Amino acid sequence: MSVDFRRGDLPTLPDSAPVTLIDDEGHRAADARDGGFDFPGADELKSLYRKMVVARRFDVQVTTLTRQGRMATYPSALGQEACEIGATAALRAADWLFPTYRDTIALLTRGIDPVDIFPSFRGDWHCGYDPSAHRTAPQATPLATQALHAVGAATAAKLKHDDVATLAFLGDGASSEGETHEAFNFAAVWQAPTVFMLQNNQFAISVPLAKQSHARMLADKAVGYGMPGYRVDGNDVAAVYAVVKSALGRARAGGGPTLVEGLTYRIEAHTNSDDPSRYRDDADVATWKTRDPIERLEKYLLSTGLLGEDDRRSIAAEAEDLAARTRDAVSAETTLDPLEMFDHVYAAERPEMRRQRDFLAAELARSDEATGANA
C-alpha cells in the first residue's frame, strides 16, 4: 500500500496582509512589485472608476425605489463596488459569471440592461435576461449553489477544450455551506478553470464572521483543497482586478482553480427588511465609509492627472441617465400570464405538469367569468 504524498507546487497559506495596489489615501501602495500582479493601465483604471460611479448611482436608486414599495426586495452592494466590478471586469466575453442575489451591479458590468434585471426582484420571472447571450447565469438565491454550477460549467469547458474560465461570487456566509466544500473540492480535483471570488463583507445577514468561522481568514481555506488562495483589499478595485485577472489567466492555462477573498464591508442593510442597528455598531460603518472604494480610486486618478472635470461631468451624466431609466423600468406596469410558470420547466411536458396547467387555466377562467374581466 502506498500513499501519494504530492510534492512540488503545493499551495501555501496566503499572506494575512491583503494585496493592496492603491491605499486608503489614494496613493500607490509601497510594495514596488505590486505583490507580483500587473498594476492596471490608465484606461483600465478609468473604466473601472466609471463603472463604479455609475453602478453606485444605480444601487442607491434601486434601494430608494424598494423603500417606496415598488419592488419586493433588493440586496444592496453599496461599499462592495470594488469587489464586484473589479472581479467581473477581469472576465473575457467568452467566460461565464455565476452571481448571487447581491451581485446586481456585476450584471451591469456584464452589459445587462436594468430592464432585464428587475423581473426577478419583482417576482415576474426567475431571470429576465438571456443567460447564454450574456454568459451570465441567473442570480442564485440559495447560498453557494452557484459555486457548483460554476465548477460544472468550467469542467465541461475543459473537457471540450474551450478557452473559457468561470467566475463564481460567494459571500462569507456561503463559505460555511456544504455546497462550497463540494465546489472547492471538485474544482481542485478536476483542476477546473474556476475562480471563486469570496466577498467577505463580514456579516452573513446578521451573523458576524467570528460566529460562523474560526479560520484565521477565509482565504486560508484554499490550502486545504490544494489550490492557491489570496486575500485582497476588497475596497481597492485595482488590486481586485489584478488578482482576479491573474487567477483567470492561470485557470485558462490549465493551472486550476483559485480562491480570492476580498475583505470589504456591506454599508447598507442586508435587504430592505433588515435592521442592521441590532447587530453592528454605527462606528464600524463610519470607519468603513472612510475606506470608500470610489473615493480611493478617484483620489489616485486626480493626483495622477488621469481624471479631469470633463470626465467627471460625463460620468455623472451617464449615471443620472441610468438612474432615470431605472425609475422608468421599475415603475412600468407589466402584464403577466400566470400559466407562464409552467413554461421552460421540462423540454417535454409531463402528464402531471399538464394536469396542473389545465387546473390553473380552469380556475383563471372561472375567476374571469365571475369578475367579468374579459367581458
mmCIF file of C-alpha atoms in Angstrom:
data_model
loop_
_atom_site.group_PDB
_atom_site.id
_atom_site.type_symbol
_atom_site.label_atom_id
_atom_site.label_comp_id
_atom_site.label_asym_id
_atom_site.label_seq_id
_atom_site.Cartn_x
_atom_site.Cartn_y
_atom_site.Cartn_z
ATOM 1 C CA MET A 1 0.000 0.000 0.000
ATOM 2 C CA SER A 2 1.375 3.368 -0.952
ATOM 3 C CA VAL A 3 0.372 6.860 -0.057
ATOM 4 C CA ASP A 4 0.527 9.568 -2.695
ATOM 5 C CA PHE A 5 2.277 12.454 -0.976
ATOM 6 C CA ARG A 6 2.119 15.027 -3.731
ATOM 7 C CA ARG A 7 5.093 17.342 -3.856
ATOM 8 C CA GLY A 8 6.157 20.271 -5.909
ATOM 9 C CA ASP A 9 3.942 23.304 -6.301
ATOM 10 C CA LEU A 10 1.763 22.728 -3.268
ATOM 11 C CA PRO A 11 -0.076 25.892 -2.259
ATOM 12 C CA THR A 12 0.912 27.547 0.977
ATOM 13 C CA LEU A 13 -1.043 29.724 3.371
ATOM 14 C CA PRO A 14 -1.573 33.196 1.912
ATOM 15 C CA ASP A 15 -0.175 36.355 3.423
ATOM 16 C CA SER A 16 -2.539 37.735 6.045
ATOM 17 C CA ALA A 17 -1.896 41.275 4.788
ATOM 18 C CA PRO A 18 -4.339 41.898 1.926
ATOM 19 C CA VAL A 19 -2.930 42.558 -1.541
ATOM 20 C CA THR A 20 -3.212 46.339 -1.981
ATOM 21 C CA LEU A 21 -2.158 48.366 -5.005
ATOM 22 C CA ILE A 22 -3.823 51.707 -4.133
ATOM 23 C CA ASP A 23 -4.127 52.541 -0.443
ATOM 24 C CA ASP A 24 -6.897 54.281 1.513
ATOM 25 C CA GLU A 25 -5.406 57.706 0.753
ATOM 26 C CA GLY A 26 -5.314 57.095 -2.988
ATOM 27 C CA HIS A 27 -1.570 56.523 -3.163
ATOM 28 C CA ARG A 28 0.224 53.745 -4.986
ATOM 29 C CA ALA A 29 0.935 51.084 -2.358
ATOM 30 C CA ALA A 30 4.507 50.953 -1.088
ATOM 31 C CA ASP A 31 5.369 47.494 -2.465
ATOM 32 C CA ALA A 32 7.081 48.280 -5.775
ATOM 33 C CA ARG A 33 6.497 44.743 -7.018
ATOM 34 C CA ASP A 34 2.730 45.138 -6.604
ATOM 35 C CA GLY A 35 2.687 41.712 -4.998
ATOM 36 C CA GLY A 36 3.663 40.102 -8.297
ATOM 37 C CA PHE A 37 0.491 41.313 -10.028
ATOM 38 C CA ASP A 38 0.240 43.657 -13.007
ATOM 39 C CA PHE A 39 -0.828 47.150 -11.995
ATOM 40 C CA PRO A 40 -3.812 48.087 -14.221
ATOM 41 C CA GLY A 41 -3.192 50.581 -17.005
ATOM 42 C CA ALA A 42 -4.637 54.077 -17.168
ATOM 43 C CA ASP A 43 -7.541 53.126 -19.445
ATOM 44 C CA GLU A 44 -8.403 50.152 -17.272
ATOM 45 C CA LEU A 45 -8.445 52.266 -14.109
ATOM 46 C CA LYS A 46 -10.606 54.974 -15.711
ATOM 47 C CA SER A 47 -13.017 52.328 -16.968
ATOM 48 C CA LEU A 48 -13.237 50.743 -13.514
ATOM 49 C CA TYR A 49 -13.888 54.165 -11.949
ATOM 50 C CA ARG A 50 -16.652 54.923 -14.436
ATOM 51 C CA LYS A 51 -18.294 51.560 -13.850
ATOM 52 C CA MET A 52 -18.209 52.016 -10.059
ATOM 53 C CA VAL A 53 -19.672 55.544 -10.113
ATOM 54 C CA VAL A 54 -22.490 54.553 -12.467
ATOM 55 C CA ALA A 55 -23.205 51.357 -10.531
ATOM 56 C CA ARG A 56 -23.406 53.190 -7.197
ATOM 57 C CA ARG A 57 -25.929 55.679 -8.554
ATOM 58 C CA PHE A 58 -27.933 52.724 -9.837
ATOM 59 C CA ASP A 59 -27.674 50.925 -6.497
ATOM 60 C CA VAL A 60 -28.831 53.962 -4.498
ATOM 61 C CA GLN A 61 -31.736 54.497 -6.905
ATOM 62 C CA VAL A 62 -32.935 50.905 -6.630
ATOM 63 C CA THR A 63 -32.698 50.983 -2.839
ATOM 64 C CA THR A 64 -34.841 54.134 -2.809
ATOM 65 C CA LEU A 65 -37.440 52.553 -5.097
ATOM 66 C CA THR A 66 -37.555 49.483 -2.883
ATOM 67 C CA ARG A 67 -38.184 51.621 0.204
ATOM 68 C CA GLN A 68 -41.070 53.191 -1.712
ATOM 69 C CA GLY A 69 -42.556 49.709 -2.087
ATOM 70 C CA ARG A 70 -42.021 49.465 -5.829
ATOM 71 C CA MET A 71 -40.028 46.236 -5.519
ATOM 72 C CA ALA A 72 -40.302 43.389 -3.050
ATOM 73 C CA THR A 73 -36.673 43.363 -2.021
ATOM 74 C CA TYR A 74 -33.203 44.438 -3.102
ATOM 75 C CA PRO A 75 -29.845 43.434 -1.570
ATOM 76 C CA SER A 76 -27.635 46.496 -1.901
ATOM 77 C CA ALA A 77 -23.959 46.251 -2.865
ATOM 78 C CA LEU A 78 -23.088 49.721 -1.555
ATOM 79 C CA GLY A 79 -19.448 49.649 -0.458
ATOM 80 C CA GLN A 80 -18.700 46.432 -2.357
ATOM 81 C CA GLU A 81 -18.283 48.028 -5.804
ATOM 82 C CA ALA A 82 -14.563 47.257 -5.985
ATOM 83 C CA CYS A 83 -15.086 43.530 -5.397
ATOM 84 C CA GLU A 84 -17.995 43.083 -7.768
ATOM 85 C CA ILE A 85 -16.845 45.335 -10.588
ATOM 86 C CA GLY A 86 -13.125 44.659 -10.303
ATOM 87 C CA ALA A 87 -13.637 40.897 -10.487
ATOM 88 C CA THR A 88 -16.294 40.974 -13.220
ATOM 89 C CA ALA A 89 -14.307 43.371 -15.400
ATOM 90 C CA ALA A 90 -11.452 40.862 -15.404
ATOM 91 C CA LEU A 91 -13.592 38.350 -17.311
ATOM 92 C CA ARG A 92 -13.342 37.902 -21.060
ATOM 93 C CA ALA A 93 -16.523 37.973 -23.146
ATOM 94 C CA ALA A 94 -16.444 34.188 -23.598
ATOM 95 C CA ASP A 95 -16.092 33.476 -19.862
ATOM 96 C CA TRP A 96 -19.059 32.766 -17.615
ATOM 97 C CA LEU A 97 -20.177 34.636 -14.497
ATOM 98 C CA PHE A 98 -22.132 32.914 -11.699
ATOM 99 C CA PRO A 99 -23.562 35.645 -9.443
ATOM 100 C CA THR A 100 -25.624 35.656 -6.248
ATOM 101 C CA TYR A 101 -28.608 37.811 -5.330
ATOM 102 C CA ARG A 102 -26.318 40.656 -4.129
ATOM 103 C CA ASP A 103 -24.331 40.911 -7.353
ATOM 104 C CA THR A 104 -26.697 43.037 -9.433
ATOM 105 C CA ILE A 105 -24.038 45.624 -10.239
ATOM 106 C CA ALA A 106 -21.885 42.775 -11.567
ATOM 107 C CA LEU A 107 -24.676 42.166 -14.066
ATOM 108 C CA LEU A 108 -24.464 45.795 -15.137
ATOM 109 C CA THR A 109 -20.742 45.298 -15.650
ATOM 110 C CA ARG A 110 -21.552 42.387 -17.972
ATOM 111 C CA GLY A 111 -23.682 44.765 -20.058
ATOM 112 C CA ILE A 112 -27.109 43.530 -18.944
ATOM 113 C CA ASP A 113 -29.812 46.197 -19.174
ATOM 114 C CA PRO A 114 -31.551 47.036 -15.876
ATOM 115 C CA VAL A 115 -34.897 46.478 -17.597
ATOM 116 C CA ASP A 116 -33.895 42.829 -17.862
ATOM 117 C CA ILE A 117 -32.562 42.635 -14.295
ATOM 118 C CA PHE A 118 -35.688 43.668 -12.367
ATOM 119 C CA PRO A 119 -38.168 40.910 -13.351
ATOM 120 C CA SER A 120 -36.584 38.534 -10.836
ATOM 121 C CA PHE A 121 -36.755 41.077 -7.975
ATOM 122 C CA ARG A 122 -40.340 41.937 -8.853
ATOM 123 C CA GLY A 123 -41.289 38.265 -8.935
ATOM 124 C CA ASP A 124 -42.264 38.406 -12.618
ATOM 125 C CA TRP A 125 -39.717 35.902 -13.881
ATOM 126 C CA HIS A 126 -36.942 33.838 -12.351
ATOM 127 C CA CYS A 127 -34.498 35.532 -14.717
ATOM 128 C CA GLY A 128 -35.260 38.411 -17.066
ATOM 129 C CA TYR A 129 -32.189 38.157 -19.298
ATOM 130 C CA ASP A 130 -30.795 35.511 -21.614
ATOM 131 C CA PRO A 131 -28.002 33.767 -19.654
ATOM 132 C CA SER A 132 -26.398 32.356 -22.803
ATOM 133 C CA ALA A 133 -26.297 35.712 -24.594
ATOM 134 C CA HIS A 134 -24.550 37.402 -21.670
ATOM 135 C CA ARG A 135 -22.598 34.354 -20.454
ATOM 136 C CA THR A 136 -24.076 35.125 -17.035
ATOM 137 C CA ALA A 137 -26.075 32.614 -15.003
ATOM 138 C CA PRO A 138 -29.265 33.669 -13.174
ATOM 139 C CA GLN A 139 -28.621 35.279 -9.793
ATOM 140 C CA ALA A 140 -28.622 32.484 -7.207
ATOM 141 C CA THR A 141 -30.629 32.945 -4.029
ATOM 142 C CA PRO A 142 -29.761 29.601 -2.352
ATOM 143 C CA LEU A 143 -26.372 30.028 -0.710
ATOM 144 C CA ALA A 144 -23.434 28.576 -2.658
ATOM 145 C CA THR A 145 -25.319 26.511 -5.245
ATOM 146 C CA GLN A 146 -23.882 28.788 -7.926
ATOM 147 C CA ALA A 147 -20.369 27.659 -6.955
ATOM 148 C CA LEU A 148 -21.184 24.123 -8.041
ATOM 149 C CA HIS A 149 -22.734 25.404 -11.252
ATOM 150 C CA ALA A 150 -19.563 27.381 -11.977
ATOM 151 C CA VAL A 151 -17.363 24.326 -11.426
ATOM 152 C CA GLY A 152 -19.603 22.174 -13.611
ATOM 153 C CA ALA A 153 -19.512 24.690 -16.447
ATOM 154 C CA ALA A 154 -15.758 25.091 -16.104
ATOM 155 C CA THR A 155 -15.193 21.336 -16.145
ATOM 156 C CA ALA A 156 -17.348 20.984 -19.244
ATOM 157 C CA ALA A 157 -15.364 23.731 -20.961
ATOM 158 C CA LYS A 158 -12.128 21.996 -20.056
ATOM 159 C CA LEU A 159 -13.315 18.651 -21.422
ATOM 160 C CA LYS A 160 -14.380 20.357 -24.654
ATOM 161 C CA HIS A 161 -11.049 22.230 -24.870
ATOM 162 C CA ASP A 162 -12.870 25.581 -24.870
ATOM 163 C CA ASP A 163 -10.759 28.577 -23.870
ATOM 164 C CA VAL A 164 -13.231 29.536 -21.162
ATOM 165 C CA ALA A 165 -12.992 30.215 -17.418
ATOM 166 C CA THR A 166 -15.761 30.767 -14.897
ATOM 167 C CA LEU A 167 -16.074 33.204 -12.007
ATOM 168 C CA ALA A 168 -18.312 32.418 -9.029
ATOM 169 C CA PHE A 169 -19.244 35.030 -6.446
ATOM 170 C CA LEU A 170 -19.637 33.878 -2.842
ATOM 171 C CA GLY A 171 -20.301 35.643 0.424
ATOM 172 C CA ASP A 172 -18.619 34.925 3.760
ATOM 173 C CA GLY A 173 -21.802 33.184 4.914
ATOM 174 C CA ALA A 174 -21.718 30.905 1.882
ATOM 175 C CA SER A 175 -18.214 29.786 2.857
ATOM 176 C CA SER A 176 -19.816 27.822 5.728
ATOM 177 C CA GLU A 177 -22.196 25.946 3.436
ATOM 178 C CA GLY A 178 -21.743 22.333 2.308
ATOM 179 C CA GLU A 179 -22.040 23.228 -1.355
ATOM 180 C CA THR A 180 -18.957 25.425 -1.057
ATOM 181 C CA HIS A 181 -16.895 22.489 0.235
ATOM 182 C CA GLU A 182 -18.118 20.313 -2.623
ATOM 183 C CA ALA A 183 -17.375 23.007 -5.190
ATOM 184 C CA PHE A 184 -13.878 23.707 -3.846
ATOM 185 C CA ASN A 185 -13.023 20.024 -3.641
ATOM 186 C CA PHE A 186 -14.362 19.073 -7.061
ATOM 187 C CA ALA A 187 -12.744 22.086 -8.710
ATOM 188 C CA ALA A 188 -9.349 21.228 -7.213
ATOM 189 C CA VAL A 189 -9.535 17.502 -8.029
ATOM 190 C CA TRP A 190 -10.591 18.185 -11.620
ATOM 191 C CA GLN A 191 -8.399 21.297 -11.925
ATOM 192 C CA ALA A 192 -11.420 23.183 -13.194
ATOM 193 C CA PRO A 193 -10.743 26.646 -14.681
ATOM 194 C CA THR A 194 -12.733 28.444 -11.984
ATOM 195 C CA VAL A 195 -12.088 31.458 -9.781
ATOM 196 C CA PHE A 196 -14.036 31.743 -6.544
ATOM 197 C CA MET A 197 -14.473 35.420 -5.595
ATOM 198 C CA LEU A 198 -15.400 35.353 -1.924
ATOM 199 C CA GLN A 199 -16.710 38.740 -0.818
ATOM 200 C CA ASN A 200 -16.101 38.913 2.913
ATOM 201 C CA ASN A 201 -18.415 41.763 3.895
ATOM 202 C CA GLN A 202 -18.185 40.466 7.477
ATOM 203 C CA PHE A 203 -21.832 39.612 8.073
ATOM 204 C CA ALA A 204 -23.921 36.641 6.977
ATOM 205 C CA ILE A 205 -27.182 38.598 7.123
ATOM 206 C CA SER A 206 -26.896 39.442 10.859
ATOM 207 C CA VAL A 207 -24.233 36.918 11.945
ATOM 208 C CA PRO A 208 -20.717 38.356 12.285
ATOM 209 C CA LEU A 209 -17.885 36.368 10.749
ATOM 210 C CA ALA A 210 -16.403 35.474 14.137
ATOM 211 C CA LYS A 211 -19.553 33.493 14.992
ATOM 212 C CA GLN A 212 -19.504 31.359 11.840
ATOM 213 C CA SER A 213 -15.818 30.693 11.144
ATOM 214 C CA HIS A 214 -12.788 30.058 13.363
ATOM 215 C CA ALA A 215 -10.335 30.232 10.451
ATOM 216 C CA ARG A 216 -7.568 32.824 10.596
ATOM 217 C CA MET A 217 -9.020 34.183 7.384
ATOM 218 C CA LEU A 218 -11.250 32.727 4.695
ATOM 219 C CA ALA A 219 -8.520 32.633 2.047
ATOM 220 C CA ASP A 220 -6.731 30.045 4.235
ATOM 221 C CA LYS A 221 -9.386 27.508 3.300
ATOM 222 C CA ALA A 222 -7.932 27.208 -0.203
ATOM 223 C CA VAL A 223 -4.858 25.331 1.031
ATOM 224 C CA GLY A 224 -6.966 22.521 2.443
ATOM 225 C CA TYR A 225 -8.304 21.810 -1.023
ATOM 226 C CA GLY A 226 -4.938 22.106 -2.769
ATOM 227 C CA MET A 227 -5.494 25.372 -4.579
ATOM 228 C CA PRO A 228 -3.958 28.826 -4.178
ATOM 229 C CA GLY A 229 -5.703 31.429 -2.081
ATOM 230 C CA TYR A 230 -5.262 35.194 -1.926
ATOM 231 C CA ARG A 231 -6.554 37.817 0.445
ATOM 232 C CA VAL A 232 -7.195 41.090 -1.334
ATOM 233 C CA ASP A 233 -8.145 44.540 -0.109
ATOM 234 C CA GLY A 234 -11.730 44.370 -1.296
ATOM 235 C CA ASN A 235 -12.077 48.161 -1.392
ATOM 236 C CA ASP A 236 -9.137 48.504 -3.775
ATOM 237 C CA VAL A 237 -10.536 47.869 -7.245
ATOM 238 C CA ALA A 238 -7.077 47.888 -8.805
ATOM 239 C CA ALA A 239 -5.976 45.011 -6.566
ATOM 240 C CA VAL A 240 -9.170 43.002 -7.068
ATOM 241 C CA TYR A 241 -8.941 43.414 -10.839
ATOM 242 C CA ALA A 242 -5.253 42.483 -10.954
ATOM 243 C CA VAL A 243 -5.535 39.398 -8.741
ATOM 244 C CA VAL A 244 -8.683 38.013 -10.390
ATOM 245 C CA LYS A 245 -7.308 38.676 -13.872
ATOM 246 C CA SER A 246 -4.156 36.767 -12.934
ATOM 247 C CA ALA A 247 -6.192 33.884 -11.477
ATOM 248 C CA LEU A 248 -8.400 33.690 -14.576
ATOM 249 C CA GLY A 249 -5.330 33.599 -16.811
ATOM 250 C CA ARG A 250 -3.870 30.798 -14.700
ATOM 251 C CA ALA A 251 -7.162 28.899 -14.909
ATOM 252 C CA ARG A 252 -7.308 29.175 -18.711
ATOM 253 C CA ALA A 253 -3.699 27.976 -18.933
ATOM 254 C CA GLY A 254 -4.591 24.752 -17.117
ATOM 255 C CA GLY A 255 -3.470 25.826 -13.662
ATOM 256 C CA GLY A 256 -6.766 25.008 -11.962
ATOM 257 C CA PRO A 257 -8.962 26.949 -9.541
ATOM 258 C CA THR A 258 -8.135 29.843 -7.225
ATOM 259 C CA LEU A 259 -9.872 31.247 -4.163
ATOM 260 C CA VAL A 260 -9.776 35.036 -3.787
ATOM 261 C CA GLU A 261 -11.053 36.585 -0.545
ATOM 262 C CA GLY A 262 -11.975 40.243 -0.883
ATOM 263 C CA LEU A 263 -12.013 41.947 2.528
ATOM 264 C CA THR A 264 -14.767 44.562 2.363
ATOM 265 C CA TYR A 265 -17.875 45.797 4.201
ATOM 266 C CA ARG A 266 -21.588 45.986 3.468
ATOM 267 C CA ILE A 267 -22.577 49.603 4.155
ATOM 268 C CA GLU A 268 -26.326 49.127 3.685
ATOM 269 C CA ALA A 269 -28.621 46.651 5.413
ATOM 270 C CA HIS A 270 -28.757 43.039 4.220
ATOM 271 C CA THR A 271 -32.027 43.911 2.455
ATOM 272 C CA ASN A 272 -34.795 46.454 2.977
ATOM 273 C CA SER A 273 -36.392 44.053 5.511
ATOM 274 C CA ASP A 274 -33.319 44.099 7.761
ATOM 275 C CA ASP A 275 -32.395 46.368 10.725
ATOM 276 C CA PRO A 276 -28.574 46.357 10.953
ATOM 277 C CA SER A 277 -28.587 48.532 14.083
ATOM 278 C CA ARG A 278 -29.479 45.370 16.009
ATOM 279 C CA TYR A 279 -26.210 43.606 15.246
ATOM 280 C CA ARG A 280 -23.485 46.152 14.379
ATOM 281 C CA ASP A 281 -22.146 49.474 15.618
ATOM 282 C CA ASP A 282 -22.534 52.739 13.745
ATOM 283 C CA ALA A 283 -18.864 53.404 14.496
ATOM 284 C CA ASP A 284 -17.844 50.415 12.357
ATOM 285 C CA VAL A 285 -19.938 51.683 9.481
ATOM 286 C CA ALA A 286 -18.406 55.142 9.812
ATOM 287 C CA THR A 287 -14.900 53.678 9.783
ATOM 288 C CA TRP A 288 -15.520 51.684 6.627
ATOM 289 C CA LYS A 289 -17.063 54.684 4.907
ATOM 290 C CA THR A 290 -13.650 56.343 5.173
ATOM 291 C CA ARG A 291 -12.306 53.445 3.079
ATOM 292 C CA ASP A 292 -14.758 54.071 0.254
ATOM 293 C CA PRO A 293 -13.581 52.268 -2.917
ATOM 294 C CA ILE A 294 -14.742 55.007 -5.290
ATOM 295 C CA GLU A 295 -13.191 57.890 -3.368
ATOM 296 C CA ARG A 296 -9.931 55.959 -3.087
ATOM 297 C CA LEU A 297 -9.562 55.450 -6.827
ATOM 298 C CA GLU A 298 -10.794 58.971 -7.543
ATOM 299 C CA LYS A 299 -8.008 60.403 -5.367
ATOM 300 C CA TYR A 300 -5.447 58.373 -7.290
ATOM 301 C CA LEU A 301 -6.806 59.357 -10.707
ATOM 302 C CA LEU A 302 -6.961 63.050 -9.770
ATOM 303 C CA SER A 303 -3.465 63.062 -8.287
ATOM 304 C CA THR A 304 -2.013 61.456 -11.396
ATOM 305 C CA GLY A 305 -3.914 63.669 -13.842
ATOM 306 C CA LEU A 306 -5.842 60.746 -15.311
ATOM 307 C CA LEU A 307 -9.227 62.229 -14.400
ATOM 308 C CA GLY A 308 -10.455 65.706 -15.276
ATOM 309 C CA GLU A 309 -13.605 67.728 -14.659
ATOM 310 C CA ASP A 310 -14.959 66.905 -18.107
ATOM 311 C CA ASP A 311 -14.597 63.205 -17.316
ATOM 312 C CA ARG A 312 -16.428 63.614 -14.015
ATOM 313 C CA ARG A 313 -19.298 65.535 -15.618
ATOM 314 C CA SER A 314 -19.625 62.946 -18.362
ATOM 315 C CA ILE A 315 -19.664 60.052 -15.898
ATOM 316 C CA ALA A 316 -22.166 61.844 -13.641
ATOM 317 C CA ALA A 317 -24.468 62.421 -16.627
ATOM 318 C CA GLU A 318 -24.247 58.757 -17.578
ATOM 319 C CA ALA A 319 -25.086 57.772 -14.001
ATOM 320 C CA GLU A 320 -28.136 60.054 -13.891
ATOM 321 C CA ASP A 321 -29.337 58.720 -17.228
ATOM 322 C CA LEU A 322 -29.166 55.174 -15.899
ATOM 323 C CA ALA A 323 -30.989 56.215 -12.720
ATOM 324 C CA ALA A 324 -33.793 57.729 -14.815
ATOM 325 C CA ARG A 325 -34.092 54.600 -16.949
ATOM 326 C CA THR A 326 -34.133 52.540 -13.767
ATOM 327 C CA ARG A 327 -37.025 54.570 -12.326
ATOM 328 C CA ASP A 328 -38.958 54.153 -15.575
ATOM 329 C CA ALA A 329 -38.299 50.414 -15.705
ATOM 330 C CA VAL A 330 -39.348 49.756 -12.123
ATOM 331 C CA SER A 331 -42.435 51.963 -12.384
ATOM 332 C CA ALA A 332 -43.672 50.388 -15.627
ATOM 333 C CA GLU A 333 -46.735 48.191 -15.294
ATOM 334 C CA THR A 334 -46.324 44.635 -16.552
ATOM 335 C CA THR A 335 -48.926 42.174 -17.788
ATOM 336 C CA LEU A 336 -48.193 38.656 -16.650
ATOM 337 C CA ASP A 337 -49.612 35.332 -17.752
ATOM 338 C CA PRO A 338 -49.816 33.019 -14.684
ATOM 339 C CA LEU A 339 -49.600 29.998 -16.984
ATOM 340 C CA GLU A 340 -46.066 31.003 -17.934
ATOM 341 C CA MET A 341 -44.865 29.402 -14.712
ATOM 342 C CA PHE A 342 -45.193 26.040 -16.442
ATOM 343 C CA ASP A 343 -43.076 27.043 -19.420
ATOM 344 C CA HIS A 344 -39.432 26.029 -19.672
ATOM 345 C CA VAL A 345 -39.660 23.565 -16.757
ATOM 346 C CA TYR A 346 -39.210 20.429 -18.891
ATOM 347 C CA ALA A 347 -38.270 20.043 -22.552
ATOM 348 C CA ALA A 348 -41.247 17.698 -22.936
ATOM 349 C CA GLU A 349 -44.167 18.485 -20.666
ATOM 350 C CA ARG A 350 -45.027 15.700 -18.221
ATOM 351 C CA PRO A 351 -48.599 14.497 -17.596
ATOM 352 C CA GLU A 352 -48.690 15.830 -14.024
ATOM 353 C CA MET A 353 -47.450 19.218 -15.185
ATOM 354 C CA ARG A 354 -50.124 19.290 -17.893
ATOM 355 C CA ARG A 355 -52.791 18.427 -15.302
ATOM 356 C CA GLN A 356 -51.648 21.307 -13.068
ATOM 357 C CA ARG A 357 -51.603 23.712 -16.020
ATOM 358 C CA ASP A 358 -55.136 22.718 -17.046
ATOM 359 C CA PHE A 359 -56.352 23.049 -13.452
ATOM 360 C CA LEU A 360 -54.956 26.580 -13.118
ATOM 361 C CA ALA A 361 -56.300 27.580 -16.547
ATOM 362 C CA ALA A 362 -59.776 26.467 -15.485
ATOM 363 C CA GLU A 363 -59.506 28.368 -12.197
ATOM 364 C CA LEU A 364 -58.455 31.526 -14.028
ATOM 365 C CA ALA A 365 -61.325 31.164 -16.486
ATOM 366 C CA ARG A 366 -63.818 30.810 -13.619
ATOM 367 C CA SER A 367 -62.323 33.848 -11.899
ATOM 368 C CA ASP A 368 -62.545 35.931 -15.084
ATOM 369 C CA GLU A 369 -66.141 34.864 -15.588
ATOM 370 C CA ALA A 370 -67.047 35.792 -12.003
ATOM 371 C CA THR A 371 -65.416 39.210 -12.215
ATOM 372 C CA GLY A 372 -66.263 39.907 -15.840
ATOM 373 C CA ALA A 373 -62.601 40.514 -16.515
ATOM 374 C CA ASN A 374 -62.801 39.567 -20.194
ATOM 375 C CA ALA A 375 -66.364 40.713 -20.843
#
